[in-house]
Every structure is written in C-alpha cells, then in structure tokens.
Amino acid sequence: MSNQRFIRTLALLCAALLTACAAQATPTPTPAPKAAPTATPRPAPTATPSTPWKILWADEFDGPAGAAPDAARWRFDFGGGGWGNRERQFYTSGPANANLDGNGALVITARKTTAEQARDMLCWYGDCGYTSARLQTSETFTFTYGRVEARMRLPQGQGLWPAFWMLGADIKTNPWPGSGEIDIMENVGKDPETVVGTIHGPGYSGGKGIGLRYFHPEGKAWHETYHVYAVDWRPDEIRWSVDAKTYFTATPALLPSDTRWVFDHPFFLLLNVAVGGQWPGDPDDTTVFPQTMTVDYVRVYEANPAGR
C-alpha cells in the first residue's frame, strides 16, 4: 500500500471513530411500541394553531433556489457512524443533500452514492452507499414549552426514515435518554400510512418509548401530500396532532413507576432523512433514489394568554 493510500485510509478511520462518538451524544429518533389504531375523523388541514399562541421562532425557507439553509438558524450534523441505529447514510452539508428550492421550501434529499463518491466517505460498514442531511438548532435556538409545527411532504420507499424531532439541550452533560427526546413525527417507508409520535426518557427509551402510531384517516400514504405535524408542549403535558387533529397526549401519569418526566427544560429542533437502520430496515430493489423531504416551514409558538 502506498504512503498516500495509507494516510487517506487512516484519516477515514479516525473520522469514523469521531462520528461514532458523536452518534452517542445525539442519537437518532427511536421507534415507538406498536399500538392499536384508533378511529379518527378526517383531519382538516390548517397552517395556524387553534390555541392562543404567538410566533417565537420560525423559518419560512425563503431564498434563491440552491441556497443553503440559514446558518443563523440551522447547523449540520456529519458522518456515517450509524447514529446509534446502524443507519446507512453519511450526513453531509452539501447542496446535493440540503438546499432551498426557490419556492419557499427546504428540500432534504437522500441519494445513492456513486462508486467515486463512496470512496471519499467511510461509514460503519465500509464505503458509504448513501448520503443525506440532518439539520439541528442546538447552537442557535432552544426553548421550553410552546407549540412546534412543520408543514412537510415526506419521502417514500423501503428503508427511508424521515423525522422531525427534539432533543434536550443538556444532552452533552446529561447523556441521552436522561436529557429527553420528543419525536414530533417519524415515518418509515415500510409503513407509508402511519406516522408516529413518541417521548423517550430514562427508563422508557428505545423500543420502550411512550407513544402512538397515527393511521391516515383515509388509509392513504402520508407522502402523497403535504401535512402539518405538530406538538403542543406544556408543563406536564405534550399533545401530538396532524392537520390540527390531536391523536395522542402524554403526561407523567403514563410513565412507568420509578421513572422521571424529563420534559421541563430547554430542547432543540432536528430535521433529517435517515436511510436504513434497525427500525425501517435497509433499502431494497423497490427503493427509488433520490428521495426528498420537502419542508414548507417550521414554526415555534409561545403561549399568548391574551390572544394578541
């Protein structure tokens, strides 16, 4: 092996080790336990909250086509260490994986890599087969309590795992799941007609997370059209909704005995599209790439009792 090839290989291995460590600090959202569907009426889509809130923070994703997301609002996570779930993608900050579409939306794109691209990246399983993007606000915006919503159109296909979620801002000093996780919306390609809302904390994380699957009221796939995914987060209560239809409420009363409610401190936002992993499984011959998650807006509201 040439000295140049040896040095490049050593650098890639070091990068992979650093990525694996980062994955332990900010885990990928984890699946909720299966729950029986509940009958729900057809939701009435809406882009505004029905309770008295006022805007605290927002991104409407205005800007020219091809532009990067606003760096004053979003930062990127990087790497292909599996993110605690043996995922297959390498997260980048490049415009091929995250950019504005010029029509007021953010587009996160999962792509299959070429042989040349794969040689320049290293994932936990070797040369990376896929790239995608993961955006977060840990350094730019955190908040405690309020309404959080995003209007999005999801990707589709076996092995795709889009998510809109939150992590406790103290995760670097209070490791997950002690810092808490609120999954506002998760979807996996093998279950196109369901989305999932979940909380994770000490003693109720991973497959023991507390949440519920929401089945499309018309039996359709969620990726077919835009929908508004939201949580209303108050002291001792978190409510999940799709298109203004509440489908699940979590309170401390739902927690296992001898566990703690850890949703009483600042959290930050995340948006990502994972490829593969223990929950969705890997892509197969039916999966078509590229796949996109298009985000019309993300808005955070704070309580406004006066209704102003």
PDB file of C-alpha atoms in Angstrom:
ATOM      1  CA  MET A   1       0.000   0.000   0.000  1.00  0.00           C
ATOM      2  CA  SER A   2       1.388   3.467  -0.942  1.00  0.00           C
ATOM      3  CA  ASN A   3       2.072   6.044   1.798  1.00  0.00           C
ATOM      4  CA  GLN A   4      -0.642   8.266   0.309  1.00  0.00           C
ATOM      5  CA  ARG A   5      -3.235   5.466   0.337  1.00  0.00           C
ATOM      6  CA  PHE A   6      -2.227   4.508   3.917  1.00  0.00           C
ATOM      7  CA  ILE A   7      -2.589   8.114   5.147  1.00  0.00           C
ATOM      8  CA  ARG A   8      -6.018   8.501   3.465  1.00  0.00           C
ATOM      9  CA  THR A   9      -7.265   5.230   4.964  1.00  0.00           C
ATOM     10  CA  LEU A  10      -6.017   6.196   8.430  1.00  0.00           C
ATOM     11  CA  ALA A  11      -7.785   9.577   8.159  1.00  0.00           C
ATOM     12  CA  LEU A  12     -11.052   7.930   7.175  1.00  0.00           C
ATOM     13  CA  LEU A  13     -10.868   5.504  10.086  1.00  0.00           C
ATOM     14  CA  CYS A  14     -10.266   8.380  12.502  1.00  0.00           C
ATOM     15  CA  ALA A  15     -13.248  10.233  11.037  1.00  0.00           C
ATOM     16  CA  ALA A  16     -15.404   7.159  11.508  1.00  0.00           C
ATOM     17  CA  LEU A  17     -14.392   6.893  15.168  1.00  0.00           C
ATOM     18  CA  LEU A  18     -15.257  10.570  15.746  1.00  0.00           C
ATOM     19  CA  THR A  19     -18.619  10.067  14.050  1.00  0.00           C
ATOM     20  CA  ALA A  20     -19.406   7.087  16.260  1.00  0.00           C
ATOM     21  CA  CYS A  21     -18.694   9.199  19.334  1.00  0.00           C
ATOM     22  CA  ALA A  22     -20.946  11.977  18.030  1.00  0.00           C
ATOM     23  CA  ALA A  23     -23.717   9.471  17.475  1.00  0.00           C
ATOM     24  CA  GLN A  24     -23.654   8.596  21.165  1.00  0.00           C
ATOM     25  CA  ALA A  25     -24.119  12.295  22.003  1.00  0.00           C
ATOM     26  CA  THR A  26     -27.097  12.884  19.706  1.00  0.00           C
ATOM     27  CA  PRO A  27     -28.968   9.660  18.998  1.00  0.00           C
ATOM     28  CA  THR A  28     -31.304   9.066  16.126  1.00  0.00           C
ATOM     29  CA  PRO A  29     -35.014   9.040  16.994  1.00  0.00           C
ATOM     30  CA  THR A  30     -36.123   5.597  18.105  1.00  0.00           C
ATOM     31  CA  PRO A  31     -39.357   3.761  17.340  1.00  0.00           C
ATOM     32  CA  ALA A  32     -42.461   3.723  19.489  1.00  0.00           C
ATOM     33  CA  PRO A  33     -44.015   0.474  20.621  1.00  0.00           C
ATOM     34  CA  LYS A  34     -46.839  -0.730  18.403  1.00  0.00           C
ATOM     35  CA  ALA A  35     -50.312   0.350  19.429  1.00  0.00           C
ATOM     36  CA  ALA A  36     -53.748  -0.479  18.089  1.00  0.00           C
ATOM     37  CA  PRO A  37     -55.164   2.162  15.742  1.00  0.00           C
ATOM     38  CA  THR A  38     -57.963   4.391  16.952  1.00  0.00           C
ATOM     39  CA  ALA A  39     -60.802   5.583  14.778  1.00  0.00           C
ATOM     40  CA  THR A  40     -60.302   9.216  13.782  1.00  0.00           C
ATOM     41  CA  PRO A  41     -62.320  11.555  11.559  1.00  0.00           C
ATOM     42  CA  ARG A  42     -60.758  13.097   8.507  1.00  0.00           C
ATOM     43  CA  PRO A  43     -58.450  15.943   9.634  1.00  0.00           C
ATOM     44  CA  ALA A  44     -58.981  19.494   8.445  1.00  0.00           C
ATOM     45  CA  PRO A  45     -55.529  20.733   7.309  1.00  0.00           C
ATOM     46  CA  THR A  46     -54.500  24.065   8.774  1.00  0.00           C
ATOM     47  CA  ALA A  47     -51.324  26.106   8.912  1.00  0.00           C
ATOM     48  CA  THR A  48     -52.138  28.060  12.074  1.00  0.00           C
ATOM     49  CA  PRO A  49     -52.590  26.936  15.683  1.00  0.00           C
ATOM     50  CA  SER A  50     -56.103  26.856  17.079  1.00  0.00           C
ATOM     51  CA  THR A  51     -54.980  27.894  20.575  1.00  0.00           C
ATOM     52  CA  PRO A  52     -53.668  31.313  21.698  1.00  0.00           C
ATOM     53  CA  TRP A  53     -50.010  31.259  20.684  1.00  0.00           C
ATOM     54  CA  LYS A  54     -47.672  33.835  19.161  1.00  0.00           C
ATOM     55  CA  ILE A  55     -44.618  33.223  17.000  1.00  0.00           C
ATOM     56  CA  LEU A  56     -41.378  32.762  18.936  1.00  0.00           C
ATOM     57  CA  TRP A  57     -39.136  31.438  16.137  1.00  0.00           C
ATOM     58  CA  ALA A  58     -39.714  30.407  12.541  1.00  0.00           C
ATOM     59  CA  ASP A  59     -38.099  29.567   9.247  1.00  0.00           C
ATOM     60  CA  GLU A  60     -40.197  30.012   6.102  1.00  0.00           C
ATOM     61  CA  PHE A  61     -37.249  28.907   3.921  1.00  0.00           C
ATOM     62  CA  ASP A  62     -37.390  31.913   1.615  1.00  0.00           C
ATOM     63  CA  GLY A  63     -34.370  32.298  -0.620  1.00  0.00           C
ATOM     64  CA  PRO A  64     -32.990  31.524  -4.067  1.00  0.00           C
ATOM     65  CA  ALA A  65     -33.025  28.018  -5.479  1.00  0.00           C
ATOM     66  CA  GLY A  66     -29.946  26.055  -4.465  1.00  0.00           C
ATOM     67  CA  ALA A  67     -29.120  28.253  -1.475  1.00  0.00           C
ATOM     68  CA  ALA A  68     -28.083  26.640   1.800  1.00  0.00           C
ATOM     69  CA  PRO A  69     -30.401  26.711   4.837  1.00  0.00           C
ATOM     70  CA  ASP A  70     -29.990  29.794   7.013  1.00  0.00           C
ATOM     71  CA  ALA A  71     -26.831  29.262   9.091  1.00  0.00           C
ATOM     72  CA  ALA A  72     -28.199  31.616  11.738  1.00  0.00           C
ATOM     73  CA  ARG A  73     -30.963  29.085  12.363  1.00  0.00           C
ATOM     74  CA  TRP A  74     -29.624  25.646  11.382  1.00  0.00           C
ATOM     75  CA  ARG A  75     -26.393  23.712  11.785  1.00  0.00           C
ATOM     76  CA  PHE A  76     -25.497  20.371  10.201  1.00  0.00           C
ATOM     77  CA  ASP A  77     -24.578  17.054  11.775  1.00  0.00           C
ATOM     78  CA  PHE A  78     -21.999  14.996   9.873  1.00  0.00           C
ATOM     79  CA  GLY A  79     -20.851  11.442   9.430  1.00  0.00           C
ATOM     80  CA  GLY A  80     -21.714   7.831   8.817  1.00  0.00           C
ATOM     81  CA  GLY A  81     -21.183   6.117  12.162  1.00  0.00           C
ATOM     82  CA  GLY A  82     -24.692   4.639  12.210  1.00  0.00           C
ATOM     83  CA  TRP A  83     -26.147   7.178  14.663  1.00  0.00           C
ATOM     84  CA  GLY A  84     -26.926   4.542  17.281  1.00  0.00           C
ATOM     85  CA  ASN A  85     -29.186   2.607  14.914  1.00  0.00           C
ATOM     86  CA  ARG A  86     -26.904   1.108  12.221  1.00  0.00           C
ATOM     87  CA  GLU A  87     -28.175   3.593   9.657  1.00  0.00           C
ATOM     88  CA  ARG A  88     -26.604   3.536   6.205  1.00  0.00           C
ATOM     89  CA  GLN A  89     -26.361   7.216   5.257  1.00  0.00           C
ATOM     90  CA  PHE A  90     -23.460   9.638   5.559  1.00  0.00           C
ATOM     91  CA  TYR A  91     -24.746  13.059   6.594  1.00  0.00           C
ATOM     92  CA  THR A  92     -23.255  15.983   4.651  1.00  0.00           C
ATOM     93  CA  SER A  93     -23.780  19.751   4.486  1.00  0.00           C
ATOM     94  CA  GLY A  94     -23.640  19.904   0.700  1.00  0.00           C
ATOM     95  CA  PRO A  95     -26.342  21.394  -1.547  1.00  0.00           C
ATOM     96  CA  ALA A  96     -26.969  17.972  -3.081  1.00  0.00           C
ATOM     97  CA  ASN A  97     -28.449  16.906   0.266  1.00  0.00           C
ATOM     98  CA  ALA A  98     -29.973  20.123   1.672  1.00  0.00           C
ATOM     99  CA  ASN A  99     -30.977  23.291  -0.151  1.00  0.00           C
ATOM    100  CA  LEU A 100     -33.773  25.778  -0.714  1.00  0.00           C
ATOM    101  CA  ASP A 101     -35.983  25.179  -3.740  1.00  0.00           C
ATOM    102  CA  GLY A 102     -36.579  28.847  -4.541  1.00  0.00           C
ATOM    103  CA  ASN A 103     -40.303  28.489  -3.851  1.00  0.00           C
ATOM    104  CA  GLY A 104     -40.226  28.858  -0.064  1.00  0.00           C
ATOM    105  CA  ALA A 105     -39.275  25.338   0.957  1.00  0.00           C
ATOM    106  CA  LEU A 106     -36.311  23.377   2.286  1.00  0.00           C
ATOM    107  CA  VAL A 107     -35.508  20.140   0.466  1.00  0.00           C
ATOM    108  CA  ILE A 108     -33.578  17.379   2.247  1.00  0.00           C
ATOM    109  CA  THR A 109     -32.504  14.744  -0.271  1.00  0.00           C
ATOM    110  CA  ALA A 110     -31.314  11.198   0.342  1.00  0.00           C
ATOM    111  CA  ARG A 111     -29.169   9.922  -2.512  1.00  0.00           C
ATOM    112  CA  LYS A 112     -27.423   6.749  -3.523  1.00  0.00           C
ATOM    113  CA  THR A 113     -23.699   7.368  -3.902  1.00  0.00           C
ATOM    114  CA  THR A 114     -21.614   6.716  -6.965  1.00  0.00           C
ATOM    115  CA  ALA A 115     -18.575   4.481  -6.655  1.00  0.00           C
ATOM    116  CA  GLU A 116     -16.330   7.557  -6.761  1.00  0.00           C
ATOM    117  CA  GLN A 117     -18.288   9.331  -4.007  1.00  0.00           C
ATOM    118  CA  ALA A 118     -18.302   6.220  -1.824  1.00  0.00           C
ATOM    119  CA  ARG A 119     -14.505   6.052  -1.864  1.00  0.00           C
ATOM    120  CA  ASP A 120     -14.321   9.519  -0.282  1.00  0.00           C
ATOM    121  CA  MET A 121     -16.536   8.629   2.693  1.00  0.00           C
ATOM    122  CA  LEU A 122     -16.381   5.953   5.337  1.00  0.00           C
ATOM    123  CA  CYS A 123     -19.407   4.522   7.103  1.00  0.00           C
ATOM    124  CA  TRP A 124     -19.535   1.977   9.915  1.00  0.00           C
ATOM    125  CA  TYR A 125     -19.995  -0.779   7.337  1.00  0.00           C
ATOM    126  CA  GLY A 126     -17.321   0.440   4.861  1.00  0.00           C
ATOM    127  CA  ASP A 127     -17.725   2.683   1.778  1.00  0.00           C
ATOM    128  CA  CYS A 128     -20.950   4.673   2.219  1.00  0.00           C
ATOM    129  CA  GLY A 129     -23.839   3.718  -0.023  1.00  0.00           C
ATOM    130  CA  TYR A 130     -25.996   6.784   0.647  1.00  0.00           C
ATOM    131  CA  THR A 131     -25.847  10.460   1.584  1.00  0.00           C
ATOM    132  CA  SER A 132     -28.448  12.666   3.263  1.00  0.00           C
ATOM    133  CA  ALA A 133     -28.698  15.627   5.655  1.00  0.00           C
ATOM    134  CA  ARG A 134     -29.520  16.226   9.302  1.00  0.00           C
ATOM    135  CA  LEU A 135     -30.180  19.794  10.476  1.00  0.00           C
ATOM    136  CA  GLN A 136     -30.436  20.922  14.091  1.00  0.00           C
ATOM    137  CA  THR A 137     -30.639  24.072  16.229  1.00  0.00           C
ATOM    138  CA  SER A 138     -28.617  23.099  19.320  1.00  0.00           C
ATOM    139  CA  GLU A 139     -26.295  26.109  18.899  1.00  0.00           C
ATOM    140  CA  THR A 140     -28.806  28.605  17.545  1.00  0.00           C
ATOM    141  CA  PHE A 141     -32.190  28.088  19.212  1.00  0.00           C
ATOM    142  CA  THR A 142     -33.537  26.254  22.253  1.00  0.00           C
ATOM    143  CA  PHE A 143     -36.829  26.728  24.082  1.00  0.00           C
ATOM    144  CA  THR A 144     -39.033  25.366  26.854  1.00  0.00           C
ATOM    145  CA  TYR A 145     -42.757  24.853  26.206  1.00  0.00           C
ATOM    146  CA  GLY A 146     -44.838  26.049  23.281  1.00  0.00           C
ATOM    147  CA  ARG A 147     -46.292  24.782  20.045  1.00  0.00           C
ATOM    148  CA  VAL A 148     -43.984  23.354  17.383  1.00  0.00           C
ATOM    149  CA  GLU A 149     -45.164  22.593  13.861  1.00  0.00           C
ATOM    150  CA  ALA A 150     -43.830  21.898  10.388  1.00  0.00           C
ATOM    151  CA  ARG A 151     -45.658  21.564   7.086  1.00  0.00           C
ATOM    152  CA  MET A 152     -43.930  18.817   5.157  1.00  0.00           C
ATOM    153  CA  ARG A 153     -44.172  16.324   2.343  1.00  0.00           C
ATOM    154  CA  LEU A 154     -42.388  13.080   3.168  1.00  0.00           C
ATOM    155  CA  PRO A 155     -40.184  10.796   1.076  1.00  0.00           C
ATOM    156  CA  GLN A 156     -41.274   7.270   0.211  1.00  0.00           C
ATOM    157  CA  GLY A 157     -39.774   3.819  -0.169  1.00  0.00           C
ATOM    158  CA  GLN A 158     -38.434   0.886   1.795  1.00  0.00           C
ATOM    159  CA  GLY A 159     -35.595   1.925   4.084  1.00  0.00           C
ATOM    160  CA  LEU A 160     -36.445   5.656   4.230  1.00  0.00           C
ATOM    161  CA  TRP A 161     -36.821   7.215   7.691  1.00  0.00           C
ATOM    162  CA  PRO A 162     -37.761  10.919   7.799  1.00  0.00           C
ATOM    163  CA  ALA A 163     -38.099  12.617  11.180  1.00  0.00           C
ATOM    164  CA  PHE A 164     -38.988  15.950  12.792  1.00  0.00           C
ATOM    165  CA  TRP A 165     -37.984  15.825  16.444  1.00  0.00           C
ATOM    166  CA  MET A 166     -36.404  17.433  19.532  1.00  0.00           C
ATOM    167  CA  LEU A 167     -33.620  16.637  21.985  1.00  0.00           C
ATOM    168  CA  GLY A 168     -32.881  18.051  25.436  1.00  0.00           C
ATOM    169  CA  ALA A 169     -30.393  20.897  25.168  1.00  0.00           C
ATOM    170  CA  ASP A 170     -28.340  19.480  28.069  1.00  0.00           C
ATOM    171  CA  ILE A 171     -27.508  16.278  26.167  1.00  0.00           C
ATOM    172  CA  LYS A 172     -23.737  16.903  26.288  1.00  0.00           C
ATOM    173  CA  THR A 173     -23.728  16.955  30.091  1.00  0.00           C
ATOM    174  CA  ASN A 174     -26.770  14.763  30.680  1.00  0.00           C
ATOM    175  CA  PRO A 175     -26.464  11.882  28.183  1.00  0.00           C
ATOM    176  CA  TRP A 176     -29.454  10.527  26.308  1.00  0.00           C
ATOM    177  CA  PRO A 177     -32.019   9.403  27.334  1.00  0.00           C
ATOM    178  CA  GLY A 178     -31.685  11.399  30.550  1.00  0.00           C
ATOM    179  CA  SER A 179     -31.886  14.638  28.593  1.00  0.00           C
ATOM    180  CA  GLY A 180     -35.128  13.537  26.915  1.00  0.00           C
ATOM    181  CA  GLU A 181     -36.361  13.186  23.352  1.00  0.00           C
ATOM    182  CA  ILE A 182     -39.649  14.276  21.774  1.00  0.00           C
ATOM    183  CA  ASP A 183     -40.358  12.758  18.359  1.00  0.00           C
ATOM    184  CA  ILE A 184     -42.887  15.072  16.728  1.00  0.00           C
ATOM    185  CA  MET A 185     -43.137  12.971  13.569  1.00  0.00           C
ATOM    186  CA  GLU A 186     -41.440   9.790  12.406  1.00  0.00           C
ATOM    187  CA  ASN A 187     -42.320   7.684   9.394  1.00  0.00           C
ATOM    188  CA  VAL A 188     -40.707   4.598   7.892  1.00  0.00           C
ATOM    189  CA  GLY A 189     -41.112   3.589   4.273  1.00  0.00           C
ATOM    190  CA  LYS A 190     -42.461   0.142   5.021  1.00  0.00           C
ATOM    191  CA  ASP A 191     -45.431   1.741   6.842  1.00  0.00           C
ATOM    192  CA  PRO A 192     -46.413   4.586   4.489  1.00  0.00           C
ATOM    193  CA  GLU A 193     -49.876   5.024   6.009  1.00  0.00           C
ATOM    194  CA  THR A 194     -48.647   5.669   9.585  1.00  0.00           C
ATOM    195  CA  VAL A 195     -46.726   8.364  11.400  1.00  0.00           C
ATOM    196  CA  VAL A 196     -45.521   8.072  14.987  1.00  0.00           C
ATOM    197  CA  GLY A 197     -45.245  10.462  17.939  1.00  0.00           C
ATOM    198  CA  THR A 198     -43.138   9.398  20.927  1.00  0.00           C
ATOM    199  CA  ILE A 199     -41.283  10.527  24.039  1.00  0.00           C
ATOM    200  CA  HIS A 200     -38.093   8.917  25.350  1.00  0.00           C
ATOM    201  CA  GLY A 201     -36.561   9.358  28.781  1.00  0.00           C
ATOM    202  CA  PRO A 202     -34.688   7.398  31.447  1.00  0.00           C
ATOM    203  CA  GLY A 203     -36.455   4.052  31.838  1.00  0.00           C
ATOM    204  CA  TYR A 204     -38.694   4.496  28.779  1.00  0.00           C
ATOM    205  CA  SER A 205     -36.420   4.830  25.753  1.00  0.00           C
ATOM    206  CA  GLY A 206     -35.808   2.943  22.528  1.00  0.00           C
ATOM    207  CA  GLY A 207     -38.436   0.258  21.983  1.00  0.00           C
ATOM    208  CA  LYS A 208     -39.943   1.193  25.366  1.00  0.00           C
ATOM    209  CA  GLY A 209     -40.637   4.772  24.334  1.00  0.00           C
ATOM    210  CA  ILE A 210     -44.108   6.079  25.108  1.00  0.00           C
ATOM    211  CA  GLY A 211     -46.063   6.978  22.003  1.00  0.00           C
ATOM    212  CA  LEU A 212     -48.708   6.111  19.447  1.00  0.00           C
ATOM    213  CA  ARG A 213     -48.982   5.393  15.755  1.00  0.00           C
ATOM    214  CA  TYR A 214     -51.424   7.565  13.833  1.00  0.00           C
ATOM    215  CA  PHE A 215     -53.018   5.948  10.813  1.00  0.00           C
ATOM    216  CA  HIS A 216     -54.016   8.088   7.846  1.00  0.00           C
ATOM    217  CA  PRO A 217     -57.776   8.581   8.270  1.00  0.00           C
ATOM    218  CA  GLU A 218     -58.360   7.720   4.605  1.00  0.00           C
ATOM    219  CA  GLY A 219     -55.872   4.861   4.506  1.00  0.00           C
ATOM    220  CA  LYS A 220     -53.568   6.789   2.186  1.00  0.00           C
ATOM    221  CA  ALA A 221     -49.790   7.167   2.277  1.00  0.00           C
ATOM    222  CA  TRP A 222     -48.595  10.271   4.115  1.00  0.00           C
ATOM    223  CA  HIS A 223     -46.070  11.087   1.378  1.00  0.00           C
ATOM    224  CA  GLU A 224     -48.792  11.778  -1.185  1.00  0.00           C
ATOM    225  CA  THR A 225     -49.474  15.334   0.018  1.00  0.00           C
ATOM    226  CA  TYR A 226     -48.287  17.970   2.481  1.00  0.00           C
ATOM    227  CA  HIS A 227     -49.392  17.696   6.116  1.00  0.00           C
ATOM    228  CA  VAL A 228     -48.863  19.797   9.247  1.00  0.00           C
ATOM    229  CA  TYR A 229     -47.172  17.811  12.043  1.00  0.00           C
ATOM    230  CA  ALA A 230     -47.188  19.440  15.479  1.00  0.00           C
ATOM    231  CA  VAL A 231     -46.855  19.111  19.234  1.00  0.00           C
ATOM    232  CA  ASP A 232     -48.305  21.377  21.903  1.00  0.00           C
ATOM    233  CA  TRP A 233     -45.814  21.183  24.774  1.00  0.00           C
ATOM    234  CA  ARG A 234     -46.940  22.432  28.178  1.00  0.00           C
ATOM    235  CA  PRO A 235     -45.813  21.668  31.743  1.00  0.00           C
ATOM    236  CA  ASP A 236     -46.700  18.016  32.416  1.00  0.00           C
ATOM    237  CA  GLU A 237     -48.414  17.550  29.042  1.00  0.00           C
ATOM    238  CA  ILE A 238     -47.431  17.006  25.387  1.00  0.00           C
ATOM    239  CA  ARG A 239     -50.084  16.688  22.661  1.00  0.00           C
ATOM    240  CA  TRP A 240     -49.421  15.406  19.131  1.00  0.00           C
ATOM    241  CA  SER A 241     -51.500  16.391  16.119  1.00  0.00           C
ATOM    242  CA  VAL A 242     -51.593  16.042  12.346  1.00  0.00           C
ATOM    243  CA  ASP A 243     -53.502  18.662  10.371  1.00  0.00           C
ATOM    244  CA  ALA A 244     -54.912  20.028  13.660  1.00  0.00           C
ATOM    245  CA  LYS A 245     -56.316  16.630  14.711  1.00  0.00           C
ATOM    246  CA  THR A 246     -54.940  15.618  18.126  1.00  0.00           C
ATOM    247  CA  TYR A 247     -54.184  11.902  18.253  1.00  0.00           C
ATOM    248  CA  PHE A 248     -52.075  11.364  21.393  1.00  0.00           C
ATOM    249  CA  THR A 249     -51.398  13.062  24.736  1.00  0.00           C
ATOM    250  CA  ALA A 250     -48.526  12.173  27.054  1.00  0.00           C
ATOM    251  CA  THR A 251     -48.454  13.112  30.754  1.00  0.00           C
ATOM    252  CA  PRO A 252     -46.394  11.961  33.753  1.00  0.00           C
ATOM    253  CA  ALA A 253     -49.228   9.558  34.606  1.00  0.00           C
ATOM    254  CA  LEU A 254     -48.232   7.402  31.603  1.00  0.00           C
ATOM    255  CA  LEU A 255     -44.657   6.873  32.781  1.00  0.00           C
ATOM    256  CA  PRO A 256     -43.501   3.558  34.257  1.00  0.00           C
ATOM    257  CA  SER A 257     -43.135   3.563  38.019  1.00  0.00           C
ATOM    258  CA  ASP A 258     -39.829   4.860  39.398  1.00  0.00           C
ATOM    259  CA  THR A 259     -39.122   6.926  36.265  1.00  0.00           C
ATOM    260  CA  ARG A 260     -38.963  10.680  35.759  1.00  0.00           C
ATOM    261  CA  TRP A 261     -40.674  13.194  33.467  1.00  0.00           C
ATOM    262  CA  VAL A 262     -37.741  14.992  31.835  1.00  0.00           C
ATOM    263  CA  PHE A 263     -39.598  17.447  29.599  1.00  0.00           C
ATOM    264  CA  ASP A 264     -39.295  20.536  31.760  1.00  0.00           C
ATOM    265  CA  HIS A 265     -36.157  22.195  30.365  1.00  0.00           C
ATOM    266  CA  PRO A 266     -34.882  23.619  27.041  1.00  0.00           C
ATOM    267  CA  PHE A 267     -34.918  21.453  23.903  1.00  0.00           C
ATOM    268  CA  PHE A 268     -33.663  21.991  20.339  1.00  0.00           C
ATOM    269  CA  LEU A 269     -35.096  21.009  16.946  1.00  0.00           C
ATOM    270  CA  LEU A 270     -33.939  18.443  14.385  1.00  0.00           C
ATOM    271  CA  LEU A 271     -34.925  17.573  10.805  1.00  0.00           C
ATOM    272  CA  ASN A 272     -33.406  14.619   8.974  1.00  0.00           C
ATOM    273  CA  VAL A 273     -33.908  11.805   6.495  1.00  0.00           C
ATOM    274  CA  ALA A 274     -32.152   8.586   7.517  1.00  0.00           C
ATOM    275  CA  VAL A 275     -31.581   5.630   5.210  1.00  0.00           C
ATOM    276  CA  GLY A 276     -31.764   2.136   6.664  1.00  0.00           C
ATOM    277  CA  GLY A 277     -31.451   1.186  10.312  1.00  0.00           C
ATOM    278  CA  GLN A 278     -32.848  -1.312  12.753  1.00  0.00           C
ATOM    279  CA  TRP A 279     -36.397   0.030  12.578  1.00  0.00           C
ATOM    280  CA  PRO A 280     -37.002   0.768   8.881  1.00  0.00           C
ATOM    281  CA  GLY A 281     -34.682  -1.922   7.531  1.00  0.00           C
ATOM    282  CA  ASP A 282     -32.421  -1.317   4.540  1.00  0.00           C
ATOM    283  CA  PRO A 283     -33.466  -0.145   1.077  1.00  0.00           C
ATOM    284  CA  ASP A 284     -34.205  -2.890  -1.408  1.00  0.00           C
ATOM    285  CA  ASP A 285     -34.744  -3.255  -5.160  1.00  0.00           C
ATOM    286  CA  THR A 286     -38.059  -1.401  -4.907  1.00  0.00           C
ATOM    287  CA  THR A 287     -36.499   1.749  -3.390  1.00  0.00           C
ATOM    288  CA  VAL A 288     -36.055   4.587  -5.857  1.00  0.00           C
ATOM    289  CA  PHE A 289     -33.416   7.297  -5.271  1.00  0.00           C
ATOM    290  CA  PRO A 290     -33.140  10.206  -4.868  1.00  0.00           C
ATOM    291  CA  GLN A 291     -35.879  10.728  -2.271  1.00  0.00           C
ATOM    292  CA  THR A 292     -36.804  14.099  -0.792  1.00  0.00           C
ATOM    293  CA  MET A 293     -38.455  15.528   2.299  1.00  0.00           C
ATOM    294  CA  THR A 294     -39.816  18.972   1.427  1.00  0.00           C
ATOM    295  CA  VAL A 295     -40.384  21.329   4.356  1.00  0.00           C
ATOM    296  CA  ASP A 296     -42.627  24.321   3.690  1.00  0.00           C
ATOM    297  CA  TYR A 297     -41.979  25.886   7.087  1.00  0.00           C
ATOM    298  CA  VAL A 298     -41.022  25.243  10.712  1.00  0.00           C
ATOM    299  CA  ARG A 299     -42.670  27.428  13.357  1.00  0.00           C
ATOM    300  CA  VAL A 300     -42.381  27.615  17.131  1.00  0.00           C
ATOM    301  CA  TYR A 301     -45.035  29.474  19.120  1.00  0.00           C
ATOM    302  CA  GLU A 302     -45.019  30.601  22.718  1.00  0.00           C
ATOM    303  CA  ALA A 303     -48.053  30.966  24.946  1.00  0.00           C
ATOM    304  CA  ASN A 304     -50.042  34.151  24.448  1.00  0.00           C
ATOM    305  CA  PRO A 305     -52.858  34.098  27.037  1.00  0.00           C
ATOM    306  CA  ALA A 306     -54.138  37.479  25.978  1.00  0.00           C
ATOM    307  CA  GLY A 307     -54.651  36.194  22.429  1.00  0.00           C
ATOM    308  CA  ARG A 308     -52.612  39.040  20.932  1.00  0.00           C
TER     309      ARG A 308
END
